[in-house]
Coordinates of C-alpha atoms in Angstrom, one line a residue:
Chain A
M1 CA 57.1 -9.8 156.4
N2 CA 58.8 -7.9 159.1
N3 CA 62.2 -6.4 159.7
L4 CA 62.1 -4.6 156.4
R5 CA 65.0 -2.2 156.0
G6 CA 66.4 0.1 153.5
I7 CA 65.8 0.7 149.8
L8 CA 67.0 -1.6 147.0
V9 CA 67.6 -0.2 143.6
V10 CA 67.6 -2.7 140.7
G11 CA 70.5 -1.6 138.5
E12 CA 70.7 -1.6 134.8
T13 CA 73.9 -1.6 132.9
E14 CA 75.1 -1.2 129.3
G15 CA 78.6 -1.6 128.0
G16 CA 80.1 -2.0 131.5
K17 CA 78.5 1.2 132.9
L18 CA 75.4 2.0 134.8
N19 CA 72.5 3.4 132.8
P20 CA 71.4 7.0 133.5
I21 CA 68.2 5.7 135.1
T22 CA 70.2 3.8 137.7
H23 CA 72.1 7.0 138.6
E24 CA 68.7 8.7 139.0
L25 CA 67.3 6.0 141.1
L26 CA 70.3 6.0 143.4
G27 CA 70.0 9.8 143.8
G28 CA 66.3 9.4 144.6
A29 CA 67.1 6.5 147.1
R30 CA 69.7 8.7 148.8
E31 CA 67.1 11.4 149.4
L32 CA 64.7 8.9 150.9
V33 CA 67.2 7.1 153.1
K34 CA 68.3 10.4 154.6
I35 CA 64.8 10.6 156.1
I36 CA 64.3 7.0 157.2
E37 CA 67.9 6.8 158.3
E38 CA 68.6 3.5 156.6
E39 CA 70.7 2.2 153.8
A40 CA 70.4 2.4 150.0
S41 CA 71.6 -0.7 148.2
L42 CA 72.0 -1.6 144.5
L43 CA 71.5 -4.9 142.8
L44 CA 73.8 -5.7 139.9
M45 CA 73.5 -8.8 137.7
G46 CA 75.4 -10.0 134.7
E47 CA 79.1 -10.3 134.1
E48 CA 82.3 -8.4 135.0
L49 CA 80.5 -6.3 137.6
A50 CA 83.4 -5.1 139.8
P51 CA 83.9 -1.7 138.0
V52 CA 80.2 -1.1 137.8
A53 CA 79.9 -1.8 141.5
Q54 CA 82.5 0.9 142.2
E55 CA 80.4 3.3 140.0
G56 CA 77.3 2.3 142.0
I57 CA 79.1 3.2 145.3
S58 CA 80.3 6.6 143.9
F59 CA 76.7 7.4 142.9
G60 CA 75.3 6.7 146.3
A61 CA 74.9 3.0 147.1
D62 CA 75.9 1.9 150.6
K63 CA 75.8 -1.7 149.7
I64 CA 76.0 -3.6 146.4
F65 CA 74.4 -7.0 145.9
I66 CA 76.2 -8.8 143.1
V67 CA 74.9 -11.8 141.2
E68 CA 77.6 -12.6 138.7
S69 CA 76.6 -15.1 136.1
P70 CA 76.2 -15.5 132.3
L71 CA 72.6 -16.5 133.1
Y72 CA 71.9 -12.8 133.8
R73 CA 74.0 -11.2 131.0
D74 CA 71.0 -10.5 128.9
Y75 CA 67.5 -9.6 130.0
N76 CA 65.1 -12.5 130.2
P77 CA 61.6 -12.1 131.7
D78 CA 61.8 -15.3 133.6
S79 CA 65.3 -15.1 134.9
Y80 CA 65.2 -11.5 136.0
A81 CA 61.9 -11.8 137.8
H82 CA 63.3 -14.8 139.6
L83 CA 66.5 -13.1 140.5
I84 CA 65.0 -9.8 141.7
C85 CA 62.5 -11.9 143.8
G86 CA 65.4 -13.9 145.3
V87 CA 67.4 -10.8 146.2
C88 CA 64.4 -9.0 147.7
K89 CA 63.9 -12.0 150.0
K90 CA 67.6 -11.9 151.1
A91 CA 67.8 -8.1 151.4
N92 CA 64.3 -7.5 152.8
P93 CA 64.0 -3.8 151.6
R94 CA 61.1 -1.6 152.5
L95 CA 61.1 -0.3 149.0
C96 CA 62.5 -1.8 145.8
L97 CA 63.0 0.7 143.0
M98 CA 63.3 -0.1 139.3
G99 CA 63.3 2.2 136.2
H100 CA 60.1 2.4 134.3
T101 CA 62.1 0.7 131.5
D102 CA 61.7 -2.5 129.5
L103 CA 63.0 -4.4 132.5
G104 CA 60.9 -2.6 135.2
R105 CA 57.7 -2.6 133.2
E106 CA 57.8 -6.4 132.9
A107 CA 59.6 -7.5 136.0
A108 CA 58.0 -5.3 138.7
P109 CA 54.5 -6.7 138.4
R110 CA 55.7 -10.2 138.5
V111 CA 58.0 -9.7 141.4
S112 CA 55.3 -7.9 143.4
A113 CA 52.8 -10.6 142.7
R114 CA 55.2 -13.2 144.0
L115 CA 56.2 -11.2 147.1
G116 CA 52.8 -9.9 148.0
A117 CA 54.3 -6.4 147.6
G118 CA 52.5 -3.2 146.8
I119 CA 53.2 -1.7 143.4
C120 CA 53.2 1.7 141.7
M121 CA 54.2 1.9 138.1
D122 CA 55.6 4.9 136.3
C123 CA 56.1 7.1 139.4
V124 CA 57.2 10.7 138.9
E125 CA 57.5 11.6 142.5
L126 CA 58.3 9.7 145.6
R127 CA 58.5 10.7 149.3
V128 CA 58.3 9.3 152.8
D129 CA 55.1 10.1 154.6
S130 CA 55.1 11.9 158.0
S131 CA 55.0 8.7 160.0
K132 CA 58.1 7.5 158.2
Q133 CA 56.4 4.2 157.8
S134 CA 55.0 4.4 154.3
F135 CA 56.0 5.9 151.0
V136 CA 53.9 8.3 149.0
Q137 CA 54.2 7.9 145.3
T138 CA 52.8 10.2 142.6
R139 CA 52.0 8.7 139.2
P140 CA 50.2 9.9 136.1
V141 CA 46.9 8.1 135.4
F142 CA 44.3 8.4 132.7
G143 CA 47.1 9.0 130.1
G144 CA 48.4 11.9 132.3
K145 CA 45.0 13.7 132.6
A146 CA 45.2 13.1 136.3
M147 CA 47.9 12.5 139.0
A148 CA 47.3 9.9 141.7
E149 CA 49.0 10.1 145.0
I150 CA 49.2 6.6 146.5
T151 CA 50.6 5.4 149.8
S152 CA 52.2 2.1 150.6
L153 CA 51.1 -0.1 153.5
P154 CA 53.3 0.2 156.5
G155 CA 55.2 -3.1 157.1
N156 CA 54.7 -4.3 153.6
I157 CA 57.3 -4.3 150.9
Q158 CA 56.6 -1.8 148.1
I159 CA 57.9 -2.0 144.6
D160 CA 57.9 1.0 142.3
T161 CA 59.0 1.7 138.8
V162 CA 60.2 5.3 138.3
R163 CA 59.9 7.4 135.1
R164 CA 63.1 8.6 133.5
K165 CA 64.2 12.1 134.6
S166 CA 62.0 12.2 137.7
M167 CA 64.9 11.9 140.2
S168 CA 68.3 13.6 140.2
P169 CA 71.6 11.7 140.5
I170 CA 74.0 12.9 143.2
S171 CA 77.4 14.2 142.1
P172 CA 79.5 11.0 142.0
S173 CA 82.4 10.8 144.4
V174 CA 85.2 8.2 144.4
D175 CA 85.6 8.8 148.1
R176 CA 82.3 7.2 149.0
K177 CA 82.5 3.9 150.7
G178 CA 80.3 0.9 150.2
E179 CA 80.2 -2.8 150.9
I180 CA 80.0 -5.4 148.2
V181 CA 77.9 -8.5 149.0
D182 CA 78.2 -11.4 146.5
L183 CA 74.9 -13.3 146.3
T184 CA 75.8 -15.4 143.3
N185 CA 75.7 -18.7 145.1
E186 CA 72.6 -17.9 147.1
I187 CA 70.2 -17.7 144.2
D188 CA 68.8 -20.9 142.7
P189 CA 69.1 -21.1 138.9
P190 CA 66.0 -19.7 137.2
M191 CA 63.5 -21.8 135.3
I192 CA 63.3 -20.2 131.8
R193 CA 60.1 -20.7 129.9
A194 CA 60.2 -17.7 127.6
K195 CA 63.2 -18.2 125.4
L196 CA 64.7 -15.3 123.5
V197 CA 65.1 -16.4 119.9
N198 CA 65.8 -13.2 118.2
Q199 CA 66.7 -9.6 119.1
R200 CA 67.3 -6.6 116.8
R201 CA 67.8 -3.0 117.4
Q202 CA 65.9 -0.4 115.5
E203 CA 68.3 1.6 113.4
S204 CA 68.3 4.9 115.2
E205 CA 69.1 7.9 113.0
G206 CA 71.4 10.4 114.6
I207 CA 70.8 11.9 118.0
D208 CA 69.4 10.1 121.0
L209 CA 66.0 11.6 121.8
E210 CA 66.5 11.4 125.6
K211 CA 69.7 13.4 125.4
A212 CA 68.7 15.8 122.5
K213 CA 68.8 19.6 123.1
V214 CA 66.5 20.2 120.1
I215 CA 63.7 17.9 119.0
V216 CA 61.4 18.3 116.0
A217 CA 58.4 16.0 116.4
G218 CA 55.6 15.2 113.9
G219 CA 52.2 13.9 114.8
G220 CA 49.2 12.4 113.1
G221 CA 48.7 15.7 111.3
I222 CA 51.8 15.0 109.2
G223 CA 49.5 12.7 107.2
N224 CA 52.0 10.3 105.6
R225 CA 55.5 8.9 105.6
E226 CA 56.7 11.5 103.0
G227 CA 55.7 14.3 105.3
F228 CA 58.3 13.1 107.8
E229 CA 61.0 14.0 105.3
R230 CA 60.3 17.6 106.1
I231 CA 60.4 16.9 109.8
K232 CA 63.8 15.3 109.4
E233 CA 65.1 18.1 107.3
L234 CA 64.1 20.7 109.8
A235 CA 65.6 18.6 112.6
Q236 CA 68.9 18.4 110.8
L237 CA 69.0 22.1 110.2
L238 CA 68.4 22.8 113.8
G239 CA 70.9 20.2 115.0
G240 CA 68.2 18.2 116.6
A241 CA 66.5 14.8 116.8
V242 CA 63.3 13.6 115.2
G243 CA 60.4 12.5 117.5
T244 CA 56.8 11.4 117.0
T245 CA 53.6 10.5 118.7
R246 CA 51.6 7.3 118.7
V247 CA 49.6 7.7 115.5
P248 CA 52.5 7.9 113.0
V249 CA 54.0 4.8 114.8
D250 CA 50.8 2.8 114.6
E251 CA 50.4 3.9 110.9
G252 CA 53.9 2.7 110.2
W253 CA 55.3 6.0 109.0
V254 CA 58.1 6.1 111.6
P255 CA 59.8 3.5 113.9
H256 CA 58.4 3.1 117.4
S257 CA 61.8 4.0 118.9
L258 CA 61.0 7.7 118.1
E259 CA 57.8 7.8 120.0
I260 CA 57.6 10.4 122.8
G261 CA 55.0 10.2 125.6
Q262 CA 53.6 7.8 128.2
T263 CA 54.2 4.7 126.2
G264 CA 57.4 6.0 124.5
K265 CA 60.3 8.2 125.6
I266 CA 60.4 11.0 128.1
V267 CA 62.3 14.0 126.7
S268 CA 63.6 17.3 128.1
P269 CA 65.2 19.3 125.3
D270 CA 65.8 23.1 125.3
L271 CA 63.6 23.4 122.2
Y272 CA 60.7 21.2 121.3
V273 CA 59.0 21.8 117.9
A274 CA 55.7 20.0 117.7
V275 CA 54.4 19.8 114.1
G276 CA 50.9 18.5 113.4
I277 CA 50.6 17.3 116.9
S278 CA 47.1 17.6 118.5
G279 CA 48.5 17.4 122.1
A280 CA 46.9 14.3 123.6
T281 CA 47.8 14.2 127.2
Q282 CA 49.6 10.9 126.8
H283 CA 52.0 12.6 124.5
V284 CA 52.2 15.9 126.4
T285 CA 53.2 14.1 129.6
G286 CA 56.4 13.1 127.8
I287 CA 57.5 16.6 126.9
L288 CA 56.8 18.5 130.1
G289 CA 60.5 18.9 130.8
S290 CA 61.1 20.9 127.6
K291 CA 62.3 24.4 128.2
Y292 CA 60.6 26.0 125.2
I293 CA 57.9 24.5 123.1
I294 CA 56.9 25.7 119.6
A295 CA 53.7 24.3 118.1
I296 CA 52.6 24.3 114.5
N297 CA 49.0 23.1 113.9
K298 CA 46.3 24.2 111.6
D299 CA 43.7 23.9 114.3
P300 CA 44.0 27.0 116.5
D301 CA 42.1 25.2 119.2
A302 CA 44.4 22.2 119.3
N303 CA 45.4 21.3 122.9
I304 CA 49.1 21.4 122.0
F305 CA 48.9 25.3 122.0
K306 CA 47.8 25.2 125.7
V307 CA 51.1 23.7 126.6
S308 CA 53.3 25.6 124.2
N309 CA 55.3 28.9 124.5
L310 CA 54.9 29.8 120.9
G311 CA 52.2 28.9 118.5
V312 CA 51.8 29.0 114.7
A313 CA 48.2 28.3 113.7
A314 CA 48.7 27.2 110.1
D315 CA 49.1 24.2 107.9
Y316 CA 52.6 22.9 108.3
K317 CA 52.7 22.1 104.6
E318 CA 52.5 25.8 103.9
V319 CA 54.9 26.9 106.6
L320 CA 57.7 24.3 106.9
P321 CA 58.9 24.4 103.2
R322 CA 59.4 28.2 103.5
V323 CA 61.1 27.9 106.9
I324 CA 63.4 25.2 105.7
E325 CA 64.4 27.2 102.6
S326 CA 65.2 30.3 104.7
L327 CA 67.0 28.3 107.3
K328 CA 69.2 26.7 104.6
T329 CA 70.3 30.1 103.3
L330 CA 70.8 31.5 106.8
I331 CA 72.8 28.6 108.1
Q332 CA 74.9 27.7 105.1
Chain B
M1 CA 43.3 -23.5 120.1
E2 CA 41.4 -22.3 123.1
I3 CA 42.1 -18.6 123.5
I4 CA 40.9 -16.4 126.4
V5 CA 41.0 -12.6 126.1
C6 CA 40.7 -10.5 129.2
I7 CA 39.0 -7.1 128.5
K8 CA 38.1 -4.1 130.5
Q9 CA 35.5 -1.3 130.2
I10 CA 37.0 2.1 130.6
L11 CA 36.3 5.8 130.3
D12 CA 37.1 6.8 126.7
P13 CA 40.8 7.7 126.7
D14 CA 40.2 10.1 123.8
L15 CA 38.0 12.2 126.0
P16 CA 39.4 15.8 125.7
P17 CA 41.1 17.0 128.9
A18 CA 38.5 19.8 129.2
K19 CA 35.8 17.1 129.8
F20 CA 37.9 15.1 132.3
M21 CA 36.7 15.8 135.8
V22 CA 37.5 14.5 139.3
D23 CA 35.5 14.3 142.5
K24 CA 38.2 15.5 144.9
E25 CA 36.3 14.4 148.0
R26 CA 36.0 10.8 146.9
N27 CA 39.1 10.6 144.7
K28 CA 37.0 9.4 141.8
V29 CA 36.8 10.3 138.2
I30 CA 33.4 11.8 137.3
P31 CA 32.3 10.2 134.0
P32 CA 30.9 12.9 131.7
E33 CA 27.2 12.4 130.8
G34 CA 26.3 11.0 127.4
I35 CA 29.8 9.7 126.6
P36 CA 29.7 5.9 126.5
F37 CA 32.4 3.7 128.1
V38 CA 34.6 1.9 125.7
I39 CA 36.6 -1.3 125.5
N40 CA 40.2 -0.5 126.6
P41 CA 41.9 0.0 123.2
Y42 CA 44.8 -2.3 124.1
D43 CA 42.3 -5.0 125.0
A44 CA 40.6 -4.5 121.6
L45 CA 44.0 -5.2 120.1
A46 CA 44.3 -8.4 122.3
V47 CA 40.9 -9.5 120.7
E48 CA 42.4 -8.7 117.3
A49 CA 45.5 -10.8 118.0
A50 CA 43.3 -13.7 119.0
L51 CA 41.2 -13.3 115.9
K52 CA 44.3 -13.4 113.7
I53 CA 45.4 -16.7 115.3
K54 CA 41.8 -18.0 114.9
D55 CA 41.8 -16.9 111.2
E56 CA 44.9 -18.9 110.6
K57 CA 44.6 -21.9 112.9
G58 CA 40.9 -22.1 113.9
G59 CA 39.9 -22.3 117.5
K60 CA 37.6 -20.8 120.0
I61 CA 37.9 -17.3 121.6
T62 CA 36.3 -16.5 124.9
V63 CA 36.3 -12.9 126.2
I64 CA 36.1 -12.3 129.9
T65 CA 35.6 -9.2 131.9
I66 CA 34.8 -8.1 135.5
G67 CA 32.1 -5.6 136.2
D68 CA 28.4 -5.0 136.4
K69 CA 25.8 -5.6 133.7
S70 CA 26.9 -2.5 131.8
T71 CA 30.1 -4.2 130.8
E72 CA 27.9 -6.3 128.4
D73 CA 28.4 -3.7 125.7
I74 CA 32.2 -4.3 125.4
V75 CA 31.7 -8.1 125.6
R76 CA 29.2 -7.8 122.7
K77 CA 31.6 -5.7 120.8
A78 CA 34.3 -8.4 121.1
L79 CA 31.7 -11.0 120.0
A80 CA 30.7 -8.8 117.1
M81 CA 34.4 -8.6 116.1
G82 CA 34.4 -12.4 116.0
A83 CA 34.9 -13.8 119.5
D84 CA 32.9 -17.0 120.2
E85 CA 31.9 -16.7 123.8
G86 CA 31.6 -13.9 126.3
L87 CA 31.6 -14.0 130.1
I88 CA 31.2 -11.4 132.9
I89 CA 32.3 -11.9 136.4
S90 CA 30.3 -9.7 138.7
D91 CA 30.0 -9.3 142.4
T92 CA 29.7 -6.4 144.9
I93 CA 32.6 -8.0 146.9
F94 CA 34.9 -7.1 144.0
E95 CA 34.3 -3.3 144.3
E96 CA 37.5 -1.2 144.7
S97 CA 39.8 -4.2 144.0
D98 CA 43.4 -3.4 143.2
S99 CA 45.4 -4.9 140.3
F100 CA 46.3 -7.9 142.3
A101 CA 42.7 -8.7 143.3
V102 CA 41.6 -8.1 139.7
G103 CA 44.3 -10.5 138.5
Y104 CA 43.2 -13.0 141.1
I105 CA 39.5 -12.8 140.1
L106 CA 40.4 -13.2 136.4
A107 CA 42.6 -16.2 137.2
Q108 CA 39.7 -17.8 139.2
G109 CA 37.4 -17.2 136.3
I110 CA 39.9 -18.7 133.9
K111 CA 40.3 -21.7 136.1
K112 CA 36.6 -22.3 136.1
I113 CA 36.6 -22.1 132.3
G114 CA 39.2 -24.8 132.6
R115 CA 40.6 -25.3 129.1
Y116 CA 43.0 -22.7 127.6
D117 CA 46.1 -22.7 125.5
L118 CA 46.6 -19.0 125.2
I119 CA 45.5 -16.0 127.3
L120 CA 45.7 -12.5 125.8
C121 CA 45.4 -9.1 127.6
G122 CA 46.1 -5.5 126.7
R123 CA 49.5 -4.2 127.9
Q124 CA 47.7 -1.9 130.3
A125 CA 44.3 -0.3 130.7
A126 CA 44.3 3.2 129.4
D127 CA 42.6 4.5 132.5
W128 CA 44.8 3.7 135.5
D129 CA 47.7 2.8 133.2
N130 CA 49.2 0.2 135.6
G131 CA 50.1 -2.7 133.3
V132 CA 50.1 -5.1 136.2
V133 CA 47.0 -7.3 135.8
G134 CA 48.3 -9.6 133.0
S135 CA 51.4 -10.5 135.0
V136 CA 49.3 -11.2 138.1
V137 CA 47.0 -13.6 136.1
A138 CA 50.1 -15.4 134.8
E139 CA 51.6 -15.7 138.3
Y140 CA 48.3 -17.1 139.7
L141 CA 48.0 -19.6 136.9
G142 CA 51.7 -20.4 137.0
I143 CA 52.2 -19.9 133.3
P144 CA 54.9 -18.0 131.4
I145 CA 54.3 -14.4 130.2
V146 CA 55.7 -12.0 127.7
T147 CA 54.5 -8.4 127.7
R148 CA 54.0 -5.7 125.0
A149 CA 53.6 -7.9 121.9
K150 CA 53.3 -6.5 118.4
D151 CA 52.9 -9.9 116.8
V152 CA 51.7 -13.2 118.2
K153 CA 51.9 -16.4 116.2
V154 CA 51.2 -20.0 117.1
V155 CA 53.6 -22.4 115.5
N156 CA 53.8 -26.2 116.3
G157 CA 52.1 -25.9 119.7
R158 CA 54.3 -23.0 120.8
V159 CA 53.7 -19.3 120.7
N160 CA 56.1 -16.9 119.0
V161 CA 55.9 -13.4 120.3
E162 CA 57.6 -10.4 118.8
R163 CA 57.6 -7.6 121.2
V164 CA 58.6 -4.0 121.2
T165 CA 61.4 -2.7 123.4
T166 CA 62.5 0.9 123.9
D167 CA 64.9 0.6 121.0
G168 CA 64.0 -2.4 119.0
F169 CA 62.3 -5.7 118.9
E170 CA 62.7 -9.1 120.7
T171 CA 61.2 -12.4 119.7
F172 CA 60.4 -15.0 122.4
E173 CA 59.3 -18.5 122.1
L174 CA 57.0 -19.9 124.8
E175 CA 55.4 -23.2 125.5
L176 CA 51.7 -23.2 125.8
P177 CA 49.7 -22.4 127.8
A178 CA 51.1 -18.9 128.0
L179 CA 49.9 -15.3 128.6
I180 CA 50.8 -12.5 126.3
T181 CA 50.0 -8.8 126.7
V182 CA 49.5 -6.8 123.5
S183 CA 50.8 -3.3 122.6
S184 CA 49.5 -0.7 120.2
E185 CA 52.1 -1.6 117.6
L186 CA 50.0 -4.7 116.8
G187 CA 48.1 -2.4 114.4
Q188 CA 44.4 -1.7 114.2
A189 CA 41.6 -3.8 115.7
R190 CA 39.1 -4.8 113.1
L191 CA 35.6 -3.3 113.1
P192 CA 32.7 -5.6 113.9
S193 CA 30.9 -6.8 110.7
G194 CA 27.2 -6.4 110.2
W195 CA 26.6 -10.1 110.5
G196 CA 28.8 -10.1 113.6
I197 CA 26.7 -7.5 115.3
I198 CA 23.5 -9.4 114.5
K199 CA 25.0 -12.6 115.9
A200 CA 26.4 -10.9 119.0
A201 CA 23.2 -9.2 119.9
S202 CA 21.4 -12.4 120.7
K203 CA 24.3 -14.3 122.2
E204 CA 23.8 -15.2 125.8
I205 CA 26.5 -13.9 128.1
P206 CA 26.7 -15.8 131.4
I207 CA 27.4 -13.8 134.6
W208 CA 29.4 -15.6 137.2
S209 CA 29.4 -14.5 140.9
G210 CA 32.3 -14.5 143.3
K211 CA 31.0 -17.7 144.8
E212 CA 30.8 -19.4 141.4
I213 CA 34.5 -18.8 140.8
E214 CA 35.3 -19.9 144.4
T215 CA 36.6 -16.5 145.5
D216 CA 38.7 -16.3 148.6
I217 CA 37.1 -13.0 149.9
S218 CA 40.3 -12.1 151.8
K219 CA 41.9 -11.5 148.4
V220 CA 39.5 -9.1 146.9
G221 CA 37.9 -5.7 147.5
K222 CA 39.2 -2.6 149.1
K223 CA 40.5 -4.3 152.3
A224 CA 42.8 -6.5 150.3
S225 CA 44.4 -3.5 148.6
R226 CA 48.1 -3.2 149.0
N227 CA 48.1 0.5 148.3
Q228 CA 45.9 3.4 149.1
L229 CA 44.8 6.2 146.8
M230 CA 45.2 9.4 148.8
R231 CA 44.6 12.0 146.2
L232 CA 43.5 12.3 142.6
I233 CA 44.2 15.7 141.1
I234 CA 44.1 17.2 137.7
P235 CA 47.5 18.7 137.0
S236 CA 48.0 21.8 134.9
Y237 CA 50.6 21.7 132.1
E238 CA 49.6 25.0 130.7
R239 CA 52.0 27.6 129.4
R240 CA 51.2 31.0 128.1
C241 CA 51.2 30.6 124.4
E242 CA 52.1 33.6 122.2
F243 CA 50.8 33.1 118.6
I244 CA 52.8 34.3 115.7
T245 CA 50.6 36.5 113.6
G246 CA 51.2 38.2 110.2
E247 CA 49.7 39.5 107.0
D248 CA 50.3 36.2 105.2
L249 CA 52.1 32.9 105.3
H250 CA 55.4 34.5 104.1
E251 CA 55.5 36.8 107.1
I252 CA 54.5 34.1 109.5
S253 CA 57.1 31.8 108.1
A254 CA 59.7 34.5 108.3
K255 CA 58.9 35.2 112.0
L256 CA 59.0 31.5 112.8
T257 CA 62.4 31.2 111.0
S258 CA 63.9 33.9 113.1
K259 CA 62.6 32.3 116.3
L260 CA 64.1 29.0 115.3
M261 CA 67.4 30.7 114.5
E262 CA 67.5 32.1 118.0
R263 CA 66.9 28.8 119.6
R264 CA 68.7 26.3 117.4
I265 CA 71.9 24.7 118.5
H266 CA 75.0 26.9 117.9
E267 CA 78.0 24.7 117.3

């Protein structure tokens, strides 16, 4: 595959707006195209894309590829992999960026298998190497215990998924100019073999974890479902959201949408309170962006203290009820 | 039902960070002495998903892995859990294969097995955390795939997959044969039974070479790799932790309360 040019961002939208991850990817793509002196483009699929296309341009896309069809209104593993492949073949980017989201996690491997592309999943850093012919991606491996720096092959298309909050969006400007290219009639209809038969959202209580300024998270040390009532109470008093690690999710104490870490959400609150969390790297890797971390754990040697600013080496069952009572009086 | 489960032997992901070491010259992880390799936990759950289907519908489960003779342990573990057959694909030409090559090798092995209705894999291996191989196998075999399943059911010759998304659940229906990757939300993998261990211990595990699975050598090994690992480093996430101390829990709680008051959200 020769004549590869530019960077293609696979856009994700919700409610007629670009998702934050797409803003971030466009910001990251702008940094990279500055160096390689090529274009950043954005793929949008679904319906009523004109306003979103404008948003894409103002956030840094030089070109928007549009595929407007009800076939792509909702995510489907078959149709999206087919579409992204088709657009990559038309656009011939050096690099195709997706979020490390539900879409990216599933579509990126299939697309790269079909295109013979290189792939890096869950990248947290991305740069152009000194020859300007390859990209260098940094990604956590071994549950975050190590970081791998991986280069792409010059002359071969590279596909990367990028972790939330790893790249910064540019300040949007309505003065930016961009070209809109409609590819709707150039992509063959997809063959759908995995049919979506049911979809439900997990009821999310209160504040969105990824946007929360304060998070109180409970780990395996909480011990049971009832213990999480205390976590919720403290979160409410502090005006924050409830988070968790993998054990309580696997045990069924809390829904998986609250999981923070490598296989869950990546958070960056001002205050992160870790209760009964041992500090496994796969969790820690999701909270590194926190400004201030307070840990409560009865094991003074727990790994969580190594990554915290303030530690309380005590049983949360002894400490939290007292703290909650005092906070109630102080706040109300 | 003919079910194939792809499994991988990895460094124990629960290894404490202090024991995790890297050879910086060769960009390799140094496995600590005396700590055995384990079956990738997500793959153990894929075995569990297969066993649940077999419990209900009957059928035969074959586990397949790539590696040297040492991978026999995880194959025997899967057999002891209740899988029927085990298989190792082993060849020096496979060394340093990337995810695409691994997917290709597994697909070649599966083609040689011949009959399959359902292929199950873990959502990712908890060492390199890529989550790519399952998709590559499905692409090579030309079968549909859904990833990150928490529940896999076979109903009337089709497979129903409930999977986790960031904020909820989705259920897909696929025609067989299909490939499904399994996530931790599936639950717990069963422990091998005593009888299972005894049966597994004497089971013959065939080893197939690259030639036996008709490997195209241009597709495997380091030279086929589409990416190059330049550096492997251990990051430091450490902060300086100040511990709250006090005479008793009252004092400690009071100090913690005032810290939280300072840093809570002020509306």
